[in-house]
Coordinates of C-alpha atoms and ligand atoms in Angstrom, one line a residue:
M231 CA 0.0 0.0 0.0
I232 CA 1.3 3.5 -0.9
K233 CA 0.3 6.1 1.7
K234 CA 0.0 9.0 -0.9
P235 CA -0.4 7.4 -4.4
N236 CA -0.8 10.7 -6.1
E237 CA 2.3 12.4 -4.5
K238 CA 4.8 13.5 -7.0
I239 CA 8.3 12.1 -7.3
I240 CA 11.0 13.4 -9.5
R241 CA 12.1 11.2 -12.5
Y242 CA 14.0 13.7 -14.6
S243 CA 15.8 16.9 -13.7
A244 CA 15.4 20.0 -15.8
S245 CA 18.8 19.6 -17.4
V246 CA 18.1 16.1 -18.5
R247 CA 14.7 17.2 -19.9
I248 CA 16.3 20.1 -21.8
N249 CA 19.0 17.8 -23.1
H250 CA 16.3 15.2 -24.3
W251 CA 14.1 17.7 -26.1
L252 CA 17.0 19.5 -27.8
M253 CA 18.1 16.0 -29.0
V254 CA 14.5 15.5 -30.3
I255 CA 14.7 18.8 -32.3
F256 CA 18.1 18.0 -33.8
F257 CA 16.9 14.4 -34.6
L258 CA 13.8 15.7 -36.4
F259 CA 15.8 18.2 -38.5
T260 CA 18.6 15.7 -39.4
A261 CA 16.2 12.7 -40.0
I262 CA 13.8 14.8 -42.3
S263 CA 16.6 16.4 -44.3
G264 CA 18.4 13.1 -44.5
L265 CA 15.3 11.4 -46.0
G266 CA 15.2 14.3 -48.4
F267 CA 18.7 13.5 -49.6
F268 CA 18.0 9.7 -49.8
F269 CA 14.8 9.4 -51.8
P270 CA 14.4 11.5 -55.0
S271 CA 10.7 11.7 -54.5
L272 CA 11.3 13.2 -51.0
N273 CA 13.9 15.8 -52.2
W274 CA 11.5 18.6 -51.1
L275 CA 12.1 17.6 -47.5
M276 CA 15.5 19.2 -47.7
N277 CA 13.8 22.6 -47.5
I278 CA 13.2 21.9 -43.8
L279 CA 16.7 23.5 -43.4
G280 CA 16.0 26.5 -45.7
T281 CA 17.3 25.4 -49.1
P282 CA 18.8 22.1 -50.4
Q283 CA 22.2 23.8 -50.4
L284 CA 21.8 24.9 -46.8
A285 CA 20.6 21.4 -45.9
R286 CA 23.8 20.0 -47.3
V287 CA 25.9 22.2 -45.1
L288 CA 23.7 22.0 -41.9
H289 CA 22.7 18.3 -41.9
P290 CA 26.2 17.0 -40.8
L291 CA 26.6 19.8 -38.2
L292 CA 23.2 19.2 -36.7
G293 CA 23.9 15.5 -36.7
A294 CA 27.2 16.0 -34.8
V295 CA 25.4 18.2 -32.2
M296 CA 22.7 15.5 -31.8
F297 CA 25.5 12.9 -31.1
V298 CA 27.1 15.2 -28.5
L299 CA 23.6 15.6 -26.8
F300 CA 23.1 11.9 -26.8
V301 CA 26.5 11.4 -25.2
G302 CA 25.2 13.7 -22.4
M303 CA 22.3 11.3 -21.8
F304 CA 24.4 8.2 -22.4
V305 CA 26.9 9.1 -19.6
R306 CA 24.0 9.7 -17.2
Y307 CA 21.9 6.6 -18.0
F308 CA 24.0 3.8 -19.3
K309 CA 24.3 2.2 -15.8
H310 CA 20.5 1.9 -15.6
N311 CA 20.4 0.2 -19.0
F312 CA 22.4 -3.0 -18.3
I313 CA 20.4 -6.1 -19.0
E314 CA 19.6 -8.1 -15.8
K315 CA 17.8 -11.3 -14.7
Q316 CA 14.5 -9.5 -14.1
D317 CA 14.5 -8.4 -17.8
I318 CA 14.1 -12.0 -18.8
V319 CA 11.0 -12.3 -16.7
W320 CA 9.7 -9.1 -18.5
A321 CA 10.5 -10.6 -21.9
K322 CA 8.9 -13.9 -21.1
N323 CA 5.7 -12.0 -20.2
I324 CA 5.6 -9.8 -23.3
G325 CA 2.0 -11.0 -23.9
K326 CA 1.0 -9.3 -20.6
I327 CA 2.9 -6.2 -21.4
L328 CA 1.0 -5.8 -24.7
K329 CA -2.2 -6.0 -22.7
N330 CA -0.9 -3.0 -20.6
E331 CA -0.2 -5.2 -17.6
E332 CA 3.2 -5.3 -15.8
A333 CA 5.7 -8.1 -15.3
G334 CA 9.0 -8.5 -13.5
D335 CA 10.7 -6.5 -10.8
V336 CA 11.5 -3.6 -13.2
G337 CA 14.1 -1.1 -12.2
Q338 CA 14.5 2.4 -13.7
Y339 CA 13.9 1.0 -17.2
N340 CA 12.3 -2.1 -18.6
L341 CA 13.9 -4.3 -21.3
G342 CA 12.1 -2.6 -24.1
Q343 CA 13.5 0.8 -23.0
K344 CA 16.9 -0.7 -22.6
G345 CA 16.8 -2.1 -26.1
V346 CA 15.9 1.3 -27.5
F347 CA 18.7 2.9 -25.5
W348 CA 21.4 0.5 -26.9
L349 CA 20.0 0.5 -30.4
A350 CA 20.0 4.3 -30.5
A351 CA 23.5 4.4 -29.1
V352 CA 24.8 1.9 -31.8
C353 CA 23.0 3.7 -34.6
L354 CA 24.2 7.1 -33.5
F355 CA 27.8 5.9 -33.2
L356 CA 27.7 4.3 -36.7
L357 CA 26.1 7.5 -38.1
L358 CA 28.8 9.6 -36.6
V359 CA 31.7 7.5 -37.9
S360 CA 30.3 7.0 -41.4
G361 CA 29.1 10.6 -41.5
I362 CA 32.7 11.8 -40.9
I363 CA 34.0 9.6 -43.7
I364 CA 31.5 11.0 -46.2
W365 CA 31.7 14.6 -45.0
R366 CA 32.7 16.8 -47.9
P367 CA 34.7 19.0 -48.2
Y368 CA 36.4 18.4 -44.9
F369 CA 37.1 14.7 -44.4
A370 CA 36.0 12.7 -47.4
D371 CA 39.2 13.4 -49.4
Y372 CA 41.2 11.5 -46.9
F373 CA 39.4 8.2 -47.7
P374 CA 39.5 6.0 -50.8
I375 CA 36.3 5.7 -52.9
P376 CA 35.4 2.1 -51.8
I377 CA 35.5 3.2 -48.2
I378 CA 33.3 6.2 -49.0
R379 CA 30.8 3.9 -50.7
L380 CA 30.7 1.5 -47.8
A381 CA 30.3 4.5 -45.4
L382 CA 27.4 5.8 -47.5
L383 CA 25.7 2.4 -47.2
L384 CA 26.3 2.2 -43.5
H385 CA 25.1 5.7 -43.0
S386 CA 21.8 4.9 -44.7
V387 CA 21.3 1.6 -42.9
A388 CA 22.1 3.2 -39.5
A389 CA 19.7 6.2 -40.2
I390 CA 16.8 3.9 -41.1
G391 CA 17.7 1.9 -37.9
L392 CA 17.6 5.0 -35.8
I393 CA 14.4 6.3 -37.3
M394 CA 12.6 2.9 -36.7
T395 CA 14.0 2.8 -33.1
I396 CA 12.7 6.3 -32.4
I397 CA 9.3 5.4 -33.8
I398 CA 9.1 2.5 -31.4
H399 CA 10.4 4.8 -28.6
V400 CA 7.6 7.4 -29.3
Y401 CA 5.0 4.7 -29.5
A402 CA 6.0 3.3 -26.1
A403 CA 6.1 6.8 -24.6
I404 CA 2.5 7.4 -25.7
W405 CA 1.4 3.8 -24.7
V406 CA 2.5 4.1 -21.1
K407 CA 0.3 7.0 -19.8
G408 CA 2.3 9.4 -17.6
S409 CA 5.8 8.8 -19.3
I410 CA 5.6 11.9 -21.5
R411 CA 4.7 14.1 -18.5
A412 CA 7.8 12.6 -16.8
M413 CA 10.0 13.9 -19.7
V414 CA 8.0 17.2 -20.0
E415 CA 7.4 18.2 -16.4
G416 CA 9.9 15.9 -14.7
W417 CA 7.7 14.1 -12.2
V418 CA 5.6 10.9 -11.9
T419 CA 3.2 9.8 -9.2
R420 CA 4.2 7.2 -6.6
A421 CA 1.4 5.0 -8.0
W422 CA 2.9 5.2 -11.5
A423 CA 6.4 4.5 -10.3
K424 CA 5.3 1.5 -8.2
K425 CA 3.2 0.1 -11.1
H426 CA 5.7 0.5 -14.0
H427 CA 9.1 0.5 -12.2
P428 CA 8.6 -1.2 -8.8
R429 CA 12.4 -1.7 -8.0
W430 CA 13.2 1.9 -9.0
Y431 CA 10.3 3.0 -6.7
R432 CA 11.7 0.9 -3.8
E433 CA 15.1 2.6 -4.3
I434 CA 13.5 6.0 -4.1
V435 CA 11.7 5.1 -0.9
E436 CA 15.1 3.8 0.5
R437 CA 16.7 7.1 -0.3
E438 CA 13.8 9.0 1.4
K439 CA 14.2 7.0 4.6
P440 CA 17.1 8.9 6.3
R441 CA 15.3 12.2 5.5
Q442 CA 12.1 10.9 7.1
E443 CA 13.9 9.5 10.1
K444 CA 15.7 12.9 10.7
S445 CA 12.4 14.9 10.4
G446 CA 10.4 12.3 12.5
Ligands
HEM1938 C1 9.2 13.1 -30.3 C2 10.1 12.2 -30.0 C3 10.4 11.7 -28.6 C4 9.5 11.5 -27.5 C5 8.0 11.8 -27.5 C6 10.3 10.9 -26.5 C7 9.8 10.6 -25.2 C8 10.5 10.1 -24.1 C9 10.0 9.8 -22.8 C10 8.6 10.0 -22.4 C11 11.0 9.3 -22.1 C12 10.9 8.9 -20.6 C13 10.6 7.4 -20.4 C14 10.5 7.0 -19.0 O1 11.1 7.6 -18.1 O2 9.9 5.9 -18.7 C15 12.2 9.3 -22.9 C16 13.4 8.9 -22.5 C17 14.5 8.8 -23.3 N1 14.6 9.2 -24.6 FE1 13.1 10.0 -25.7 N2 11.6 10.7 -26.9 C18 11.7 11.2 -28.2 C19 12.8 11.2 -29.0 C20 14.0 10.7 -28.6 C21 15.2 10.7 -29.4 C22 15.3 11.3 -30.8 C23 16.2 10.1 -28.7 C24 17.7 9.8 -29.0 C25 18.2 10.0 -30.2 C26 15.7 9.8 -27.4 C27 16.4 9.2 -26.3 C28 15.9 9.0 -25.0 C29 16.7 8.3 -24.0 C30 18.1 7.9 -24.1 C31 15.8 8.3 -22.9 C32 16.2 7.7 -21.5 C33 15.7 6.2 -21.5 C34 16.7 5.2 -21.2 O3 17.8 5.5 -20.8 O4 16.5 4.0 -21.5 N3 14.3 10.2 -27.3 N4 11.9 9.8 -24.1

């Protein structure tokens, strides 16, 4: 039993939220302009960055900034995204999860969120490395043509991978009511935490104990 189920607890600090939403803005601009480069029928999407010429100049720069912003989140959150025993319980009960029920003693993130985290990290890393190799006029001249061709292929595959990963991420964020508010306003209710992330909630309660003991 939770004494005050509607009481707010902090899930994300203001700096994490600003970092996350800046990353979203940079993601949208790079993904949309990138799709514009890739498909001739979508060339008009390049205009999201002003003109096609500007898009060509800005796309790599915005992509590099997105990578740096992701590193900011990666450093803070990678320790909460290691796969553990309880994640297997979650995965075995995927049928329940799809019915909006909960399974496993989930910590700060469930296996689905952890998967998104690592997929995004791998795709962004591949995008950065391949992006540098194909970045004209600064770096591409240092690489032979076959490597540039390979990097172009890798860049496209990693971009599609990241876009699909983020579509799943957004779908899950909408699916679990209360998550978007956590990333917008920073807080969740005790009931939300206990329902979706019981082990994380217990950790919060543990951290609160010394404070309560002092005041009580
Ligand atoms: C419109 C697009 C997006 C929406 C609506 C969205 C929403 C959210 C929400 C609600 C959370 C909190 C989940 C929770 O605490 O349970 C979250 C966490 C997170 N988001 Fe997003 N997000 C979006 C785009 C992105 C993009 C583009 C990236 C990276 C390229 C990203 C990376 C992350 C990461 C790393 C976390 C922390 C989760 C973890 O460490 O496993 N998000 N997002």
